[in-house]
XYZ file of C-alpha atoms in Angstrom:
695
model
C -256.880 251.775 -260.609
C -257.747 252.731 -257.040
C -257.106 249.801 -254.680
C -259.901 248.777 -252.386
C -257.431 248.648 -249.490
C -254.051 250.279 -248.951
C -251.872 248.899 -246.165
C -249.137 251.120 -244.783
C -246.356 248.812 -243.634
C -244.674 245.832 -245.272
C -243.680 243.818 -242.204
C -245.152 240.492 -241.167
C -248.368 242.124 -239.911
C -248.977 244.194 -243.042
C -248.206 241.303 -245.386
C -250.326 238.821 -243.413
C -253.314 241.167 -243.557
C -252.736 241.829 -247.259
C -252.726 238.121 -248.112
C -255.846 237.451 -246.048
C -257.743 240.316 -247.681
C -256.615 239.303 -251.171
C -257.639 235.676 -250.632
C -261.082 236.995 -249.688
C -261.374 238.856 -252.984
C -260.126 242.372 -252.225
C -257.627 244.372 -254.293
C -254.771 245.286 -251.958
C -251.727 247.553 -252.201
C -248.940 247.437 -249.598
C -246.754 250.524 -249.155
C -243.370 249.902 -247.563
C -240.519 252.344 -247.085
C -237.895 249.622 -246.502
C -238.767 245.942 -246.421
C -235.500 245.080 -244.648
C -236.146 247.580 -241.835
C -239.335 245.894 -240.664
C -239.341 244.556 -237.094
C -239.876 241.102 -238.629
C -236.162 240.937 -239.346
C -235.265 241.852 -235.759
C -237.170 238.948 -234.231
C -236.126 235.417 -233.320
C -239.398 233.797 -234.321
C -240.374 232.431 -230.918
C -244.066 231.626 -230.540
C -243.911 231.783 -226.770
C -246.995 233.080 -224.959
C -246.410 230.588 -222.143
C -242.676 231.150 -221.760
C -243.295 234.918 -221.841
C -245.632 234.399 -218.863
C -248.107 236.953 -220.235
C -250.140 238.294 -217.336
C -252.816 240.257 -219.223
C -255.755 237.902 -219.740
C -256.909 239.406 -223.044
C -253.379 239.379 -224.445
C -252.826 235.822 -223.282
C -256.047 234.729 -224.976
C -255.107 236.534 -228.198
C -251.670 234.899 -228.229
C -253.067 231.427 -227.564
C -255.539 231.825 -230.402
C -252.826 232.900 -232.785
C -250.494 230.087 -231.745
C -253.317 227.611 -232.388
C -253.665 228.982 -235.937
C -249.963 228.682 -236.747
C -249.708 225.072 -238.007
C -252.508 225.472 -240.551
C -251.515 229.044 -241.466
C -247.890 228.187 -242.236
C -248.925 225.010 -244.087
C -251.132 227.046 -246.441
C -248.369 229.595 -247.028
C -245.918 226.826 -247.824
C -248.386 225.228 -250.239
C -248.851 228.586 -252.000
C -245.153 229.269 -252.401
C -243.350 225.939 -252.221
C -241.089 227.505 -249.576
C -240.398 226.511 -245.984
C -241.345 228.843 -243.114
C -239.251 226.949 -240.579
C -242.250 226.369 -238.294
C -241.453 223.843 -235.549
C -243.695 222.792 -232.663
C -240.597 222.266 -230.550
C -241.686 223.525 -227.140
C -239.635 226.014 -225.156
C -237.368 225.412 -222.172
C -236.968 228.177 -219.562
C -233.982 227.378 -217.317
C -233.761 228.968 -213.865
C -230.530 229.930 -212.089
C -229.744 229.297 -208.451
C -230.353 232.851 -207.267
C -233.718 233.022 -209.061
C -235.701 233.865 -205.951
C -237.716 236.185 -208.124
C -238.984 233.114 -210.000
C -240.398 231.566 -206.819
C -243.808 233.089 -207.342
C -243.899 231.631 -210.830
C -243.027 228.195 -209.534
C -245.629 228.404 -206.801
C -248.272 229.470 -209.271
C -247.468 227.184 -212.131
C -247.996 223.526 -212.965
C -249.835 220.737 -211.331
C -247.194 218.381 -212.723
C -243.460 218.225 -212.325
C -240.708 216.266 -214.015
C -237.979 214.596 -211.988
C -235.231 212.055 -212.526
C -235.705 208.636 -210.955
C -232.972 206.120 -211.434
C -231.806 207.722 -214.651
C -235.237 207.924 -216.308
C -237.439 210.956 -216.497
C -240.962 210.535 -215.123
C -244.057 212.544 -214.329
C -245.117 212.968 -210.752
C -247.782 215.039 -209.040
C -246.805 218.432 -207.692
C -248.587 220.632 -205.174
C -252.121 221.393 -206.362
C -251.587 225.065 -207.039
C -253.395 226.902 -209.840
C -251.429 227.913 -212.911
C -251.597 231.238 -214.696
C -252.922 229.253 -217.616
C -255.785 227.940 -215.501
C -257.175 231.403 -214.822
C -260.307 231.987 -216.809
C -260.028 228.575 -218.411
C -263.702 227.783 -218.194
C -264.720 230.723 -220.307
C -262.281 230.093 -223.151
C -263.372 226.664 -224.342
C -261.282 223.941 -225.949
C -258.398 224.145 -228.384
C -259.333 224.015 -232.036
C -258.421 225.491 -235.375
C -261.303 227.910 -235.587
C -260.494 231.499 -234.771
C -262.949 231.652 -231.910
C -261.316 228.833 -229.961
C -258.281 228.958 -227.729
C -256.467 226.910 -225.124
C -258.512 226.378 -221.969
C -255.124 226.154 -220.323
C -251.611 225.770 -221.554
C -249.667 223.099 -219.665
C -246.239 223.736 -218.222
C -243.949 221.500 -216.214
C -241.224 222.068 -213.668
C -238.020 220.146 -214.356
C -235.660 219.688 -211.443
C -231.901 219.983 -211.860
C -231.279 216.393 -212.862
C -234.203 216.286 -215.262
C -233.417 219.525 -217.080
C -229.733 218.681 -217.572
C -230.692 215.251 -218.911
C -233.373 216.707 -221.165
C -231.004 219.351 -222.566
C -227.312 218.570 -222.087
C -224.811 221.410 -222.055
C -226.682 223.883 -219.859
C -224.692 226.043 -217.458
C -223.756 224.573 -214.076
C -225.762 227.294 -212.294
C -229.047 226.062 -213.821
C -230.974 224.414 -210.964
C -234.161 223.607 -212.856
C -236.561 225.156 -215.258
C -239.961 225.233 -216.916
C -240.934 223.192 -219.921
C -243.656 224.721 -222.128
C -244.561 221.990 -224.624
C -247.124 223.995 -226.650
C -244.848 226.904 -227.445
C -243.131 226.776 -230.828
C -240.890 228.681 -233.208
C -240.759 229.844 -236.797
C -237.810 231.141 -238.796
C -238.660 234.836 -238.869
C -236.517 235.657 -241.915
C -237.858 232.667 -243.817
C -241.409 233.659 -242.840
C -240.886 237.209 -244.083
C -239.640 235.872 -247.428
C -242.542 233.411 -247.671
C -245.095 236.120 -246.890
C -243.681 238.456 -249.507
C -243.589 235.657 -252.079
C -247.141 234.615 -251.217
C -248.365 238.209 -251.483
C -246.872 238.517 -254.957
C -248.284 235.116 -255.940
C -251.881 235.951 -254.978
C -251.721 239.364 -256.655
C -251.083 241.875 -253.879
C -249.464 245.023 -255.296
C -246.225 245.651 -253.379
C -244.698 249.118 -253.555
C -241.225 249.388 -251.996
C -239.419 252.629 -251.314
C -242.680 254.460 -250.588
C -242.610 256.787 -247.593
C -246.053 257.790 -246.377
C -245.919 261.371 -245.144
C -249.464 261.883 -243.926
C -253.150 261.040 -244.157
C -255.487 263.317 -246.104
C -258.751 263.499 -244.197
C -262.139 265.056 -244.752
C -265.219 264.755 -242.546
C -264.074 261.678 -240.656
C -262.774 259.838 -243.729
C -259.293 259.252 -245.109
C -259.366 260.400 -248.724
C -255.760 259.543 -249.535
C -252.234 259.151 -248.243
C -249.569 261.648 -249.148
C -246.317 259.900 -250.123
C -242.963 260.655 -251.683
C -244.484 259.306 -254.913
C -247.625 261.429 -254.792
C -251.105 260.881 -253.380
C -252.359 257.285 -253.239
C -256.082 256.685 -252.747
C -258.171 253.707 -251.667
C -261.545 252.857 -250.198
C -259.978 251.607 -246.956
C -256.638 252.027 -245.209
C -254.752 249.931 -242.667
C -251.987 251.398 -240.519
C -249.500 248.588 -239.872
C -246.238 250.530 -239.871
C -245.027 249.331 -236.495
C -242.508 251.555 -234.722
C -243.021 254.279 -237.358
C -246.794 254.605 -236.752
C -246.226 257.578 -234.462
C -244.798 259.569 -237.373
C -248.186 259.511 -239.092
C -250.687 259.672 -236.244
C -250.437 260.662 -232.575
C -250.558 257.081 -231.319
C -248.448 256.101 -228.289
C -246.271 253.719 -230.311
C -242.526 254.148 -229.887
C -239.468 252.226 -231.111
C -237.717 249.826 -228.743
C -234.347 248.858 -230.171
C -233.281 245.219 -230.002
C -229.769 244.027 -230.805
C -229.190 240.415 -231.814
C -226.472 238.136 -233.108
C -225.999 234.622 -234.381
C -223.189 232.118 -233.956
C -222.414 229.337 -236.407
C -222.516 225.750 -235.214
C -219.205 224.069 -236.103
C -219.417 221.665 -239.009
C -217.677 218.977 -236.942
C -220.771 218.683 -234.713
C -222.473 215.382 -235.640
C -225.892 216.799 -234.808
C -227.498 219.989 -233.588
C -226.139 220.278 -230.024
C -228.997 222.511 -228.856
C -232.341 221.052 -229.819
C -234.703 223.326 -227.931
C -235.325 227.041 -227.607
C -233.817 228.325 -224.348
C -235.763 231.177 -222.792
C -233.582 232.562 -220.013
C -233.571 235.656 -217.859
C -233.088 238.604 -220.253
C -231.734 236.228 -222.913
C -232.949 233.631 -225.365
C -231.143 231.203 -227.636
C -232.978 229.811 -230.643
C -231.471 226.853 -232.530
C -231.679 226.901 -236.294
C -230.338 224.406 -238.821
C -226.726 225.589 -238.760
C -226.662 228.428 -236.273
C -227.879 229.719 -232.901
C -229.782 233.002 -232.773
C -229.157 235.040 -229.601
C -231.234 237.975 -228.440
C -232.235 240.495 -227.567
C -231.518 243.784 -225.886
C -234.383 246.145 -225.152
C -233.246 249.751 -225.456
C -235.298 252.927 -225.244
C -233.043 254.972 -227.549
C -235.420 256.056 -230.286
C -234.303 255.230 -233.813
C -230.559 255.225 -233.056
C -229.215 252.461 -235.334
C -226.343 249.967 -235.222
C -224.997 247.374 -232.852
C -222.931 248.492 -229.887
C -220.098 246.755 -227.996
C -222.051 247.060 -224.756
C -225.193 245.520 -226.218
C -223.395 242.583 -227.826
C -221.293 242.013 -224.701
C -224.407 241.734 -222.520
C -225.963 239.241 -224.906
C -222.845 237.081 -225.102
C -222.277 237.069 -221.337
C -225.867 236.014 -220.631
C -225.897 233.440 -223.434
C -222.597 231.839 -222.372
C -223.811 231.611 -218.784
C -226.918 229.800 -219.979
C -225.230 227.557 -222.578
C -221.439 227.715 -222.044
C -220.206 225.785 -225.070
C -221.359 228.445 -227.528
C -218.355 230.537 -226.436
C -216.347 228.383 -228.828
C -218.666 228.970 -231.808
C -217.686 231.520 -234.468
C -219.806 234.661 -234.603
C -221.778 234.726 -237.819
C -223.780 237.968 -237.893
C -224.915 241.016 -235.886
C -228.114 242.976 -236.503
C -230.648 245.217 -234.826
C -234.219 246.360 -235.294
C -236.977 248.461 -233.788
C -239.969 246.836 -232.134
C -243.132 248.950 -231.744
C -243.965 249.319 -228.053
C -247.028 250.938 -226.447
C -247.256 252.120 -222.813
C -249.008 248.901 -221.741
C -246.992 246.708 -224.168
C -250.211 245.573 -225.872
C -251.023 246.068 -229.580
C -253.412 248.635 -231.004
C -256.009 246.824 -233.111
C -259.331 247.761 -234.658
C -261.225 250.848 -235.691
C -259.859 254.383 -235.574
C -261.124 257.958 -235.504
C -261.786 257.644 -239.266
C -264.443 255.288 -240.591
C -262.198 253.840 -243.278
C -258.939 253.556 -241.340
C -258.056 250.470 -239.302
C -255.187 250.129 -236.838
C -252.914 247.064 -236.604
C -249.766 248.207 -234.863
C -247.803 248.182 -231.604
C -247.285 244.405 -231.391
C -243.923 244.813 -229.603
C -242.360 241.359 -228.929
C -245.253 239.403 -230.391
C -245.559 240.578 -233.987
C -244.517 237.222 -235.430
C -246.739 235.290 -233.018
C -249.815 237.476 -233.590
C -249.626 237.677 -237.391
C -252.249 234.992 -238.202
C -254.846 236.124 -235.671
C -254.311 239.815 -236.510
C -254.813 239.097 -240.220
C -258.042 237.194 -239.566
C -259.494 239.718 -237.112
C -258.683 242.741 -239.276
C -260.041 241.077 -242.424
C -263.270 240.222 -240.589
C -263.532 243.804 -239.377
C -262.941 245.403 -242.785
C -264.909 243.055 -245.031
C -267.696 241.837 -242.761
C -267.837 244.632 -240.163
C -267.446 241.788 -237.682
C -265.697 243.000 -234.561
C -264.454 240.239 -232.318
C -265.218 241.067 -228.646
C -261.535 240.672 -227.850
C -260.669 243.676 -230.025
C -262.187 245.979 -227.426
C -259.212 245.297 -225.152
C -256.796 246.544 -227.815
C -258.641 249.636 -229.073
C -256.621 252.851 -229.263
C -259.160 254.668 -227.070
C -257.797 252.911 -223.980
C -254.982 255.459 -223.931
C -257.423 258.365 -224.016
C -259.590 257.074 -221.194
C -256.742 256.500 -218.744
C -255.586 259.764 -217.233
C -252.471 259.951 -215.137
C -254.307 262.203 -212.725
C -257.553 261.778 -210.879
C -258.414 265.440 -211.308
C -261.807 265.801 -212.997
C -261.827 266.880 -216.622
C -261.544 270.614 -216.931
C -264.695 272.476 -217.829
C -264.071 275.820 -219.383
C -265.991 278.935 -220.318
C -265.649 280.572 -223.676
C -266.378 283.979 -222.135
C -264.406 286.243 -219.859
C -266.170 284.894 -216.767
C -266.176 281.249 -215.742
C -268.257 281.450 -212.599
C -265.245 281.464 -210.269
C -264.569 285.169 -210.744
C -266.753 288.211 -210.973
C -267.574 288.946 -214.570
C -265.844 291.808 -216.316
C -268.310 294.399 -217.472
C -268.794 294.767 -221.214
C -266.289 297.110 -222.785
C -267.630 300.648 -223.141
C -265.631 300.946 -226.374
C -266.794 298.859 -229.324
C -264.386 296.022 -230.182
C -264.456 293.265 -232.762
C -263.588 289.672 -231.846
C -260.241 288.055 -232.629
C -260.510 286.201 -235.945
C -257.792 283.775 -237.008
C -258.182 281.779 -240.234
C -261.921 282.426 -240.211
C -262.439 281.219 -236.632
C -263.719 283.673 -234.036
C -262.410 283.984 -230.466
C -263.510 286.299 -227.681
C -260.391 285.965 -225.527
C -257.154 287.562 -226.727
C -254.946 285.587 -224.365
C -253.488 282.247 -225.429
C -251.698 279.986 -222.972
C -249.616 276.809 -222.998
C -249.352 273.548 -221.099
C -245.617 273.274 -220.386
C -243.454 273.893 -217.292
C -246.243 273.440 -214.734
C -245.426 271.564 -211.559
C -248.506 269.379 -211.908
C -251.472 268.675 -214.164
C -253.732 270.184 -211.486
C -251.868 273.518 -211.547
C -252.105 273.585 -215.316
C -255.848 272.920 -215.245
C -256.485 275.610 -212.624
C -254.373 278.150 -214.489
C -256.066 277.590 -217.830
C -259.440 277.969 -216.134
C -258.336 281.175 -214.414
C -256.922 282.618 -217.641
C -260.264 282.373 -219.482
C -258.276 281.614 -222.622
C -259.878 279.856 -225.580
C -256.679 278.754 -227.341
C -254.138 276.459 -225.665
C -250.935 275.480 -227.416
C -249.599 271.933 -227.018
C -246.146 270.606 -227.932
C -246.892 267.666 -230.216
C -243.583 265.928 -229.589
C -243.873 266.109 -225.810
C -247.363 264.664 -225.835
C -246.248 261.811 -228.108
C -243.275 260.931 -225.908
C -245.261 261.494 -222.697
C -242.644 263.942 -221.466
C -242.868 264.895 -217.757
C -245.881 267.129 -217.207
C -247.560 265.968 -220.432
C -248.847 262.574 -219.284
C -252.625 262.434 -219.485
C -252.798 265.840 -221.154
C -255.369 264.700 -223.691
C -257.767 263.799 -220.882
C -256.961 266.705 -218.558
C -258.606 269.427 -220.669
C -262.050 269.665 -222.201
C -261.197 269.996 -225.874
C -264.828 270.624 -226.779
C -264.442 274.070 -225.209
C -260.767 274.832 -225.814
C -259.242 275.188 -229.276
C -256.020 273.232 -229.536
C -253.047 274.970 -231.097
C -250.514 272.178 -231.773
C -246.948 273.448 -231.961
C -243.728 272.096 -233.453
C -241.504 272.786 -230.428
C -238.272 270.819 -230.571
C -237.983 270.892 -234.364
C -234.649 272.139 -235.658
C -235.324 271.948 -239.392
C -238.165 272.766 -241.756
C -238.541 269.078 -242.623
C -238.962 268.089 -238.980
C -241.491 270.848 -238.406
C -243.573 269.818 -241.425
C -243.701 266.219 -240.246
C -244.627 267.173 -236.671
C -247.261 269.611 -237.951
C -248.982 266.760 -239.753
C -248.952 264.760 -236.540
C -250.412 267.741 -234.698
C -253.339 267.936 -237.091
C -254.048 264.245 -236.533
C -253.779 264.710 -232.777
C -256.418 267.423 -232.880
C -258.697 265.169 -234.922
C -258.310 262.332 -232.435
C -259.491 264.752 -229.743
C -262.626 265.579 -231.722
C -261.523 268.765 -233.498
C -262.059 267.469 -237.019
C -261.777 270.890 -238.658
C -258.704 272.031 -236.719
C -255.929 272.862 -239.171
C -254.069 275.295 -236.882
C -250.346 274.875 -236.272
C -247.971 277.068 -234.319
C -244.805 276.787 -236.382
C -241.497 276.724 -234.506
C -238.179 275.991 -236.215
C -235.430 276.483 -233.646
C -231.942 275.090 -234.328
C -230.355 277.413 -231.738
C -230.475 275.461 -228.454
C -228.858 278.166 -226.301
C -230.916 281.260 -227.079
C -233.857 279.432 -228.691
C -234.081 281.971 -231.478
C -236.175 280.870 -234.469
C -234.606 280.165 -237.867
C -236.111 282.665 -240.330
C -235.208 280.683 -243.456
C -236.426 277.345 -242.108
C -239.596 278.972 -240.794
C -240.390 280.497 -244.170
C -239.701 277.232 -246.005
C -241.897 275.212 -243.652
C -244.651 277.827 -243.734
C -244.821 277.782 -247.535
C -245.221 273.993 -247.592
C -247.734 273.840 -244.729
C -249.895 276.542 -246.288
C -249.970 274.471 -249.491
C -251.179 271.519 -247.402
C -254.087 273.520 -246.008
C -252.732 274.450 -242.593
C -253.539 277.693 -240.811
C -249.959 278.576 -239.938
C -249.108 280.715 -236.896
C -245.329 281.203 -237.202
C -243.112 282.076 -234.214
C -240.472 284.564 -235.419
C -237.943 287.162 -234.419
C -239.450 290.649 -234.471
C -238.391 291.077 -238.107
C -240.839 293.282 -240.067
C -239.612 292.046 -243.456
C -239.950 288.374 -242.505
C -243.386 289.041 -241.001
C -244.564 290.579 -244.267
C -243.120 287.718 -246.313
C -244.879 285.138 -244.123
C -248.136 287.010 -244.529
C -247.653 286.989 -248.310
C -247.186 283.202 -248.435
C -250.500 282.770 -246.614
C -249.820 282.540 -242.874
C -252.845 283.133 -240.655
C -250.929 285.272 -238.144
C -247.416 286.340 -237.307
C -246.048 285.785 -233.787
C -243.022 288.003 -233.071
C -241.110 287.427 -229.847
C -240.940 290.136 -227.210
C -237.645 288.695 -225.907
C -236.043 285.224 -225.817
C -238.514 282.503 -224.938
C -238.764 281.718 -221.232
C -236.468 284.622 -220.311
C -239.085 286.873 -218.691
C -237.155 289.911 -219.961
C -240.300 291.654 -221.148
C -240.646 293.821 -224.241
C -237.165 294.185 -225.748
C -238.317 294.476 -229.385
C -240.944 297.193 -229.034
C -239.927 299.283 -232.049
C -239.937 296.337 -234.445
C -243.211 294.983 -233.087
C -244.795 298.396 -233.705
C -243.611 298.317 -237.330
C -244.993 294.783 -237.758
C -248.361 295.846 -236.311
C -248.582 298.915 -238.539
C -247.960 296.895 -241.705
C -249.728 293.627 -240.925
C -252.885 292.485 -242.665
C -253.199 289.460 -240.364
C -253.424 289.284 -236.561
C -250.178 289.937 -234.683
C -249.699 287.755 -231.605
C -246.854 288.749 -229.281
C -245.215 285.540 -228.135
C -242.368 284.774 -225.707
C -240.500 286.763 -223.099
C -243.369 288.515 -221.322
C -242.819 288.140 -217.586
C -245.427 290.293 -215.854
C -248.985 291.557 -216.372
C -247.707 295.120 -216.852
C -245.626 293.931 -219.814
C -248.632 292.042 -221.181
C -250.751 295.183 -220.982
C -248.013 297.195 -222.652
C -247.880 294.762 -225.589
C -251.639 295.034 -226.040
C -251.444 298.824 -225.834
C -249.069 298.747 -228.823
C -251.946 297.326 -230.852
C -251.113 293.611 -230.727
C -254.140 291.480 -231.509
C -253.352 288.805 -228.926
C -250.734 287.414 -226.547
C -249.350 283.937 -225.988
C -248.032 283.553 -222.434
C -246.871 280.347 -220.783
C -243.674 280.581 -218.704
C -244.735 283.687 -216.776
C -247.831 281.816 -215.613
C -246.434 278.317 -215.104
C -243.312 279.456 -213.225
C -245.136 281.824 -210.889
C -245.380 280.655 -207.257
C -249.163 280.966 -207.694
C -249.855 280.087 -211.345
C -253.654 280.353 -211.230
C -253.505 283.842 -209.727
C -250.938 284.919 -212.317
C -253.102 283.477 -215.085
C -256.009 285.599 -213.899
C -253.751 288.652 -213.764
C -252.558 288.049 -217.332
C -256.165 287.746 -218.451
C -257.011 291.106 -216.889
C -253.858 292.646 -218.352
C -254.826 291.547 -221.864
C -258.285 293.019 -221.387
C -257.156 296.370 -219.980
C -254.314 296.634 -222.507
C -256.754 296.073 -225.368
C -259.229 298.544 -223.894
C -256.464 301.137 -223.481
C -255.428 300.673 -227.122
C -258.990 301.116 -228.322
C -259.524 304.153 -226.104
C -256.358 305.838 -227.340
C -253.496 307.298 -225.425
C -253.241 310.953 -224.541
C -250.669 312.971 -226.490
C -247.162 313.174 -225.072
C -246.035 316.763 -224.430
C -242.713 318.347 -223.663
C -244.254 320.639 -221.060
C -246.595 320.439 -218.115
C -250.339 320.945 -218.445
C -252.380 321.385 -215.253
C -255.265 319.048 -214.658
C -257.444 321.732 -213.112
C -258.702 324.752 -215.176
C -257.028 328.103 -214.644
C -260.202 330.126 -215.352
C -263.041 330.579 -212.910
C -260.885 330.121 -209.856
C -261.510 331.928 -206.570
C -259.037 334.738 -206.097
C -258.313 336.848 -203.101
């Protein structure tokens, strides 16, 4: 049976959405590669929008709404399963140290009430009438209620002076001089919640499939028609991407992993009662009391998917935790763990519709996945089943990353012809030529360029304009990681007039290249090129000479051709490999002239000539060309096109060099079509010997 909805991701977000959809009458399947790897298990379960001091108004409103849903949401889950989620409306205490001058602005902007100690009793007294962060926009949000549309008009917080905070929570470090009390914040046991959600999903009839790795989306005409997995193709009417830190492996979304290390210490059995009764939210540390242990977290490390705890990470946590609550230094360590939180550039989630009509995004929740689970489930269910889009979703739509360019340079407009209005047009060729055709798509320009190594986005834009190219190659991995020079690339070029050629630069194995190629296809679709199945295939394990791996290239090409890609493989100038790649279905072959980025020129001329003579697909000379004369020479050999990047980008005047390379490609092609004069071993005078004037 085909499920009505398939959810990719079995963490708290994916399971919460699945349960909500199922309770509303939809058949749901959840695909999860590893239930234990979900970010849910790396959290502490704090429901702390106030303690987090969230500055973004839309995010603050979303978090308040979700926190308001928590008591009823967890109660219903507990009634379904008979299990405890560990939800506690305990409030959160945020102690401040003596040198916390950086917290002054928070104190000045926060509550209208303060707590102090008078004669041994804690009392409320009026503080300076300064506005709180919670007060901003209060009038437009309405009162607190259980309906999804309501949220806190403000969320109270109180300053506790030194005497008050030490009385309220004994055992704090001597350096604590005061702190904030956030009474509406709460906590839930994240591991218990994950277990309850999974149990509830099974109870209501959600189909859970563990050990399923989704490898890509199958798309046709703006619709997802299936997901390719290690267990075959799985189809549904609708799809939800909720795979957290792994979302970027399936689609070119700016969601990256942020590693967090955590540990727990066991409270000694001799303690008559829980010594720490309240969540402590300190500077770069938090301590969450549970029934028999204290949970301590968390580091925030931009290290990709590097696993495991480290001595440095655990040491930092313990030092900060002991400073905040010294007596835990005597508690036995119970457990270490780590996880990967999904972070976006603005640290806000990606929620709502996507580039495909039947694909919905619910990812990138970063620190607030546990907190936002109930509101995300409700909003996404409304969107899928009722086509009801809450106005707040607009602030979390994926398109916000496409509309914000890192440069103020206007979007590049580009001509598909040899002239773009900035240069005098080249006269039509006197010799008849056919256009360049690759995988059934026609191009007039025979020069392809790249986007890397430029000193600025502006130089890259000017150079691409000057080159009059129609195909621009883009390193998928560098765009996804926003590598220097690639920020704002999606917005910097007019992709309605330039054909994107995604490439797999940085891939050392066939498996990596296949995965990145799938991402590249999705990236092109997000930029409006729905029918773009081109991929420049690079498999380069050799980091010194950057020479391509012939075996890995062939293996990856065979698989990508089967998946419907138009494969343009970058190879050594190996005639036998070129022929084999053509036989497996590659759209071109792209032999190197010399090592990439070397500028050595044509060092493989003889082999390139053999490849050209025997090829039934276009031959594109790629890499090593350093000057226009070398570009013209390659075209004179009979190459169908050139791909040139370094020679342009590294020139002192890139735009001028781009124009020169354009002219070189044109004159080289024209020279090839015209035909070279024969080479002779003897001289032959240019002027006739007959009819001359003699004495």
